[in-house]
Short mmCIF file of C-alpha atoms in Angstrom, two decimals:
data_model
loop_
_atom_site.label_atom_id
_atom_site.label_comp_id
_atom_site.label_asym_id
_atom_site.label_seq_id
_atom_site.Cartn_x
_atom_site.Cartn_y
_atom_site.Cartn_z
CA VAL A 60 -7.26 13.11 -9.91
CA LEU A 61 -9.12 15.11 -7.25
CA ASP A 62 -11.77 16.21 -9.79
CA ARG A 63 -12.45 12.59 -10.76
CA ALA A 64 -12.47 11.37 -7.15
CA ALA A 65 -14.84 14.17 -6.11
CA GLU A 66 -17.15 13.27 -9.01
CA LEU A 67 -17.35 9.65 -7.94
CA THR A 68 -17.82 10.68 -4.29
CA ARG A 69 -20.70 13.05 -5.14
CA ALA A 70 -22.39 10.21 -7.05
CA MET A 71 -22.04 7.93 -3.99
CA LEU A 72 -23.37 10.64 -1.70
CA ARG A 73 -26.46 11.04 -3.96
CA SER A 74 -26.92 7.27 -3.93
CA LEU A 75 -26.82 7.19 -0.15
CA ALA A 76 -29.28 10.02 0.11
CA ASP A 77 -31.68 8.24 -2.27
CA ALA A 78 -31.45 5.21 0.05
CA ASP A 79 -32.25 7.38 3.15
CA ALA A 80 -28.76 6.80 4.43
CA SER A 81 -26.53 9.41 5.94
CA CYS A 82 -22.77 9.80 5.40
CA VAL A 83 -21.21 11.25 8.54
CA GLY A 84 -17.64 11.60 7.22
CA ILE A 85 -15.28 11.04 4.38
CA THR A 86 -11.64 9.86 4.71
CA VAL A 87 -9.20 10.24 1.83
CA ALA A 88 -6.42 7.68 2.01
CA PRO A 89 -3.42 8.61 -0.13
CA PRO A 90 -0.17 6.60 -0.17
CA GLY A 91 2.06 9.13 1.51
CA VAL A 92 2.98 11.06 4.55
CA ILE A 93 0.12 13.03 6.19
CA ASP A 94 0.15 16.32 8.06
CA TYR A 95 -2.89 15.66 10.18
CA ALA A 96 -3.15 19.16 11.67
CA GLN A 97 -3.09 20.89 8.31
CA GLY A 98 -5.05 18.30 6.33
CA MET A 99 -2.05 18.15 4.04
CA LEU A 100 -0.45 15.38 2.01
CA ARG A 101 3.15 16.19 2.68
CA PHE A 102 4.83 13.79 0.27
CA ALA A 103 3.67 10.87 -1.90
CA PRO A 104 6.78 9.87 -3.83
CA ASN A 105 5.16 7.46 -6.21
CA LEU A 106 2.52 10.03 -7.15
CA GLY A 107 5.00 12.87 -7.36
CA TRP A 108 2.79 14.90 -4.98
CA ARG A 109 4.20 17.36 -2.45
CA GLN A 110 2.44 19.67 0.00
CA VAL A 111 -1.02 19.09 -1.40
CA PRO A 112 -3.77 20.54 0.76
CA LEU A 113 -5.99 17.56 0.18
CA VAL A 114 -8.65 18.30 2.77
CA ALA A 115 -9.25 21.80 1.55
CA GLU A 116 -9.07 20.89 -2.16
CA PHE A 117 -11.36 17.86 -1.86
CA ALA A 118 -13.87 19.54 0.40
CA ALA A 119 -14.12 22.50 -2.01
CA ARG A 120 -14.92 20.09 -4.89
CA LEU A 121 -17.64 18.38 -2.85
CA GLY A 122 -19.36 21.59 -1.87
CA PRO A 123 -20.51 23.12 1.40
CA LEU A 124 -23.14 20.44 2.17
CA ALA A 125 -20.68 17.56 2.08
CA PRO A 126 -19.72 15.68 5.29
CA PRO A 127 -16.40 16.50 6.98
CA VAL A 128 -13.28 15.35 5.18
CA ARG A 129 -10.24 13.81 6.88
CA LEU A 130 -6.95 12.24 5.79
CA GLU A 131 -5.21 9.03 6.69
CA ASN A 132 -2.38 7.04 5.11
CA ASP A 133 -3.68 4.06 3.08
CA ALA A 134 -1.52 1.44 4.84
CA LYS A 135 -2.62 2.67 8.23
CA LEU A 136 -6.30 2.36 7.38
CA ALA A 137 -5.69 -1.09 5.92
CA ALA A 138 -3.98 -2.06 9.17
CA LEU A 139 -7.05 -0.96 11.17
CA ALA A 140 -9.35 -2.98 8.88
CA GLU A 141 -7.25 -6.13 9.22
CA PHE A 142 -6.79 -5.71 12.96
CA ALA A 143 -10.60 -5.80 13.37
CA ARG A 144 -10.41 -9.46 12.34
CA PHE A 145 -8.31 -10.25 15.44
CA GLU A 146 -10.93 -8.92 17.86
CA GLY A 147 -11.27 -11.31 20.78
CA THR A 148 -7.85 -12.92 20.23
CA ASP A 149 -4.49 -12.34 21.97
CA VAL A 150 -3.20 -10.33 18.97
CA VAL A 151 -2.65 -6.69 20.07
CA ASP A 152 0.53 -6.09 18.16
CA MET A 153 0.28 -6.41 14.38
CA LEU A 154 2.12 -5.35 11.23
CA TYR A 155 0.25 -4.89 7.94
CA LEU A 156 2.43 -4.68 4.81
CA THR A 157 1.16 -3.31 1.54
CA GLY A 158 2.29 -4.76 -1.77
CA GLU A 159 1.77 -1.97 -4.33
CA THR A 160 4.16 0.18 -6.32
CA GLY A 161 5.13 1.55 -2.99
CA VAL A 162 5.50 -0.59 0.09
CA GLY A 163 4.20 0.74 3.33
CA ALA A 164 3.23 -0.61 6.76
CA GLY A 165 0.46 -0.06 9.17
CA ILE A 166 1.61 -0.75 12.71
CA ILE A 167 -0.67 -1.72 15.58
CA ALA A 168 1.03 -1.57 18.93
CA ASP A 169 -0.77 -2.67 22.11
CA GLY A 170 -4.07 -2.41 20.24
CA ARG A 171 -3.60 1.14 18.91
CA LEU A 172 -2.50 2.47 15.51
CA MET A 173 1.01 3.90 15.61
CA ARG A 174 1.41 7.15 13.69
CA GLY A 175 4.64 8.41 15.09
CA TRP A 176 5.72 11.92 15.98
CA SER A 177 5.08 13.38 12.51
CA GLY A 178 2.90 10.71 10.96
CA PHE A 179 5.92 9.10 9.21
CA SER A 180 5.74 5.71 10.90
CA GLY A 181 5.31 2.77 8.52
CA GLU A 182 7.32 4.12 5.59
CA VAL A 183 9.24 0.86 5.56
CA GLY A 184 9.47 0.72 1.79
CA HIS A 185 12.32 3.22 2.11
CA LEU A 186 14.51 1.06 4.33
CA PRO A 187 17.90 0.84 2.52
CA LEU A 188 17.75 -2.83 1.57
CA ASP A 189 18.36 -2.79 -2.16
CA PRO A 190 21.99 -3.86 -2.68
CA ALA A 191 22.06 -2.20 -6.17
CA MET A 192 21.45 1.19 -4.48
CA THR A 193 18.98 2.16 -7.22
CA LEU A 194 17.61 5.69 -7.13
CA CYS A 195 14.04 5.80 -5.69
CA ASN A 196 11.21 8.18 -6.44
CA CYS A 197 11.69 9.50 -2.90
CA GLY A 198 15.17 10.76 -3.74
CA ARG A 199 17.03 8.14 -1.70
CA ARG A 200 18.92 5.13 -3.03
CA GLY A 201 18.51 1.49 -2.24
CA CYS A 202 14.91 1.55 -1.00
CA TRP A 203 13.32 -1.80 -0.18
CA GLU A 204 10.20 -1.16 -2.32
CA LEU A 205 12.45 -1.13 -5.40
CA ILE A 206 13.03 -4.87 -4.98
CA VAL A 207 9.76 -6.02 -3.36
CA GLY A 208 7.21 -3.59 -4.85
CA LEU A 209 4.73 -4.28 -7.60
CA ASP A 210 6.91 -2.78 -10.35
CA ALA A 211 9.79 -4.96 -9.36
CA PHE A 212 7.59 -8.05 -9.38
CA LEU A 213 6.19 -7.23 -12.82
CA ARG A 214 9.66 -6.75 -14.24
CA LEU A 215 10.71 -10.13 -12.94
CA VAL A 216 7.63 -11.93 -14.22
CA ALA A 217 7.71 -10.18 -17.60
CA PRO A 218 11.26 -9.07 -18.50
CA ASP A 219 10.08 -7.97 -21.93
CA PRO A 220 8.67 -4.44 -21.64
CA ALA A 221 6.25 -5.23 -24.47
CA ASP A 222 4.60 -7.99 -22.40
CA PRO A 223 0.95 -6.99 -21.75
CA LEU A 224 1.62 -7.67 -18.07
CA ARG A 225 3.78 -4.48 -18.08
CA ASP A 226 1.04 -2.33 -19.57
CA PRO A 227 0.05 0.22 -16.93
CA ALA A 228 -3.17 0.93 -18.84
CA ALA A 229 -4.38 -2.66 -18.36
CA PRO A 230 -6.46 -3.30 -15.19
CA LEU A 231 -4.23 -4.56 -12.41
CA GLU A 232 -6.66 -7.32 -11.28
CA GLY A 233 -6.55 -8.77 -14.75
CA ARG A 234 -2.77 -8.77 -14.87
CA LEU A 235 -2.50 -10.41 -11.50
CA HIS A 236 -5.04 -13.05 -12.58
CA ALA A 237 -2.88 -13.72 -15.63
CA ILE A 238 0.21 -14.14 -13.47
CA ARG A 239 -1.72 -16.43 -11.12
CA GLN A 240 -2.40 -18.64 -14.14
CA ARG A 241 1.30 -18.70 -15.01
CA VAL A 242 2.15 -19.59 -11.42
CA ASP A 243 -0.44 -22.41 -11.41
CA ALA A 244 1.11 -23.70 -14.60
CA HIS A 245 4.57 -23.54 -12.94
CA ASP A 246 5.84 -21.01 -15.42
CA GLU A 247 9.60 -20.75 -14.75
CA ALA A 248 9.79 -16.92 -14.90
CA ALA A 249 6.79 -16.50 -12.66
CA MET A 250 8.01 -18.99 -10.06
CA LEU A 251 11.50 -17.46 -10.09
CA ALA A 252 10.00 -13.99 -9.63
CA LEU A 253 8.10 -15.08 -6.54
CA GLU A 254 11.11 -16.86 -5.17
CA THR A 255 13.21 -13.63 -5.57
CA ILE A 256 10.52 -11.42 -4.10
CA THR A 257 10.14 -13.85 -1.10
CA GLN A 258 13.87 -13.70 -0.44
CA HIS A 259 13.86 -9.90 -0.41
CA LEU A 260 10.65 -9.82 1.71
CA SER A 261 12.27 -12.14 4.22
CA THR A 262 15.24 -9.82 4.66
CA GLY A 263 13.08 -6.76 5.32
CA LEU A 264 10.51 -8.56 7.45
CA SER A 265 13.31 -9.93 9.67
CA VAL A 266 14.32 -6.35 10.40
CA LEU A 267 10.82 -5.25 11.21
CA VAL A 268 10.20 -8.31 13.43
CA ASP A 269 13.32 -7.54 15.39
CA VAL A 270 12.29 -3.89 15.83
CA LEU A 271 8.53 -4.23 16.31
CA ASN A 272 8.05 -7.77 17.57
CA PRO A 273 4.48 -8.12 16.13
CA ARG A 274 2.29 -11.04 17.18
CA ALA A 275 0.89 -11.18 13.61
CA ILE A 276 1.99 -10.00 10.13
CA VAL A 277 -0.57 -9.49 7.39
CA LEU A 278 0.55 -9.21 3.80
CA GLY A 279 -1.71 -7.14 1.46
CA GLY A 280 -1.66 -5.87 -2.06
CA TYR A 281 -0.31 -8.22 -4.68
CA TYR A 282 1.29 -10.40 -2.02
CA ALA A 283 -2.19 -11.63 -1.10
CA HIS A 284 -2.69 -13.08 -4.58
CA PHE A 285 0.35 -15.38 -4.16
CA GLY A 286 0.32 -16.05 -0.44
CA ASP A 287 0.39 -19.83 -0.83
CA VAL A 288 3.70 -19.48 -2.73
CA ILE A 289 5.20 -16.65 -0.62
CA LEU A 290 4.40 -17.74 2.90
CA PRO A 291 6.27 -21.03 3.06
CA GLY A 292 9.47 -19.12 2.12
CA LEU A 293 8.93 -16.75 5.00
CA ALA A 294 8.37 -19.37 7.61
#
């Protein structure tokens, strides 16, 4: 993965140089817990990565002339990007929720990104909200992302494992577009899947609202493709 990512990054750096543009820094955004001081990805359960020295490994692949490399959690960066849209408003407390295989949150409190003592803040996908207490990739049981994550949604929409929607080799955007077509056609399985996901989202978000009291909540990932169906059930 790092070899391929570095190859793509080197190509982009060459493109920028050809355009007389300078890159002043590179941030790698993995879905996991970051050790900022060590430049280490401590744990990314859905990748199966532990204690990966990402900064050193990635910088070595880019070469000595590359810009400095830093790490940040993907949901935290997404939260910063979304928070920029609220500039000039009264929104200074915001929650961004990813909708991927894993479910994480980026938390903005009083206008600042919250990382927590060890960078672990926002790992809300591992709240114990799955009543079936299914074993999660993180090693715990009953994690919220097992019932609201992308894999759970795809299983609900396409119960048959042979359904092309369940093919991990197929581009995700194309699969989500196909599901959107089913939703627009009021396909029973697709509509029931979204209803179920919305119910489970509501449970978890009610906990987060009670704890964090955000002024705004932004849903990302696959949730954004079906916001018109999901949001009324969360109101």
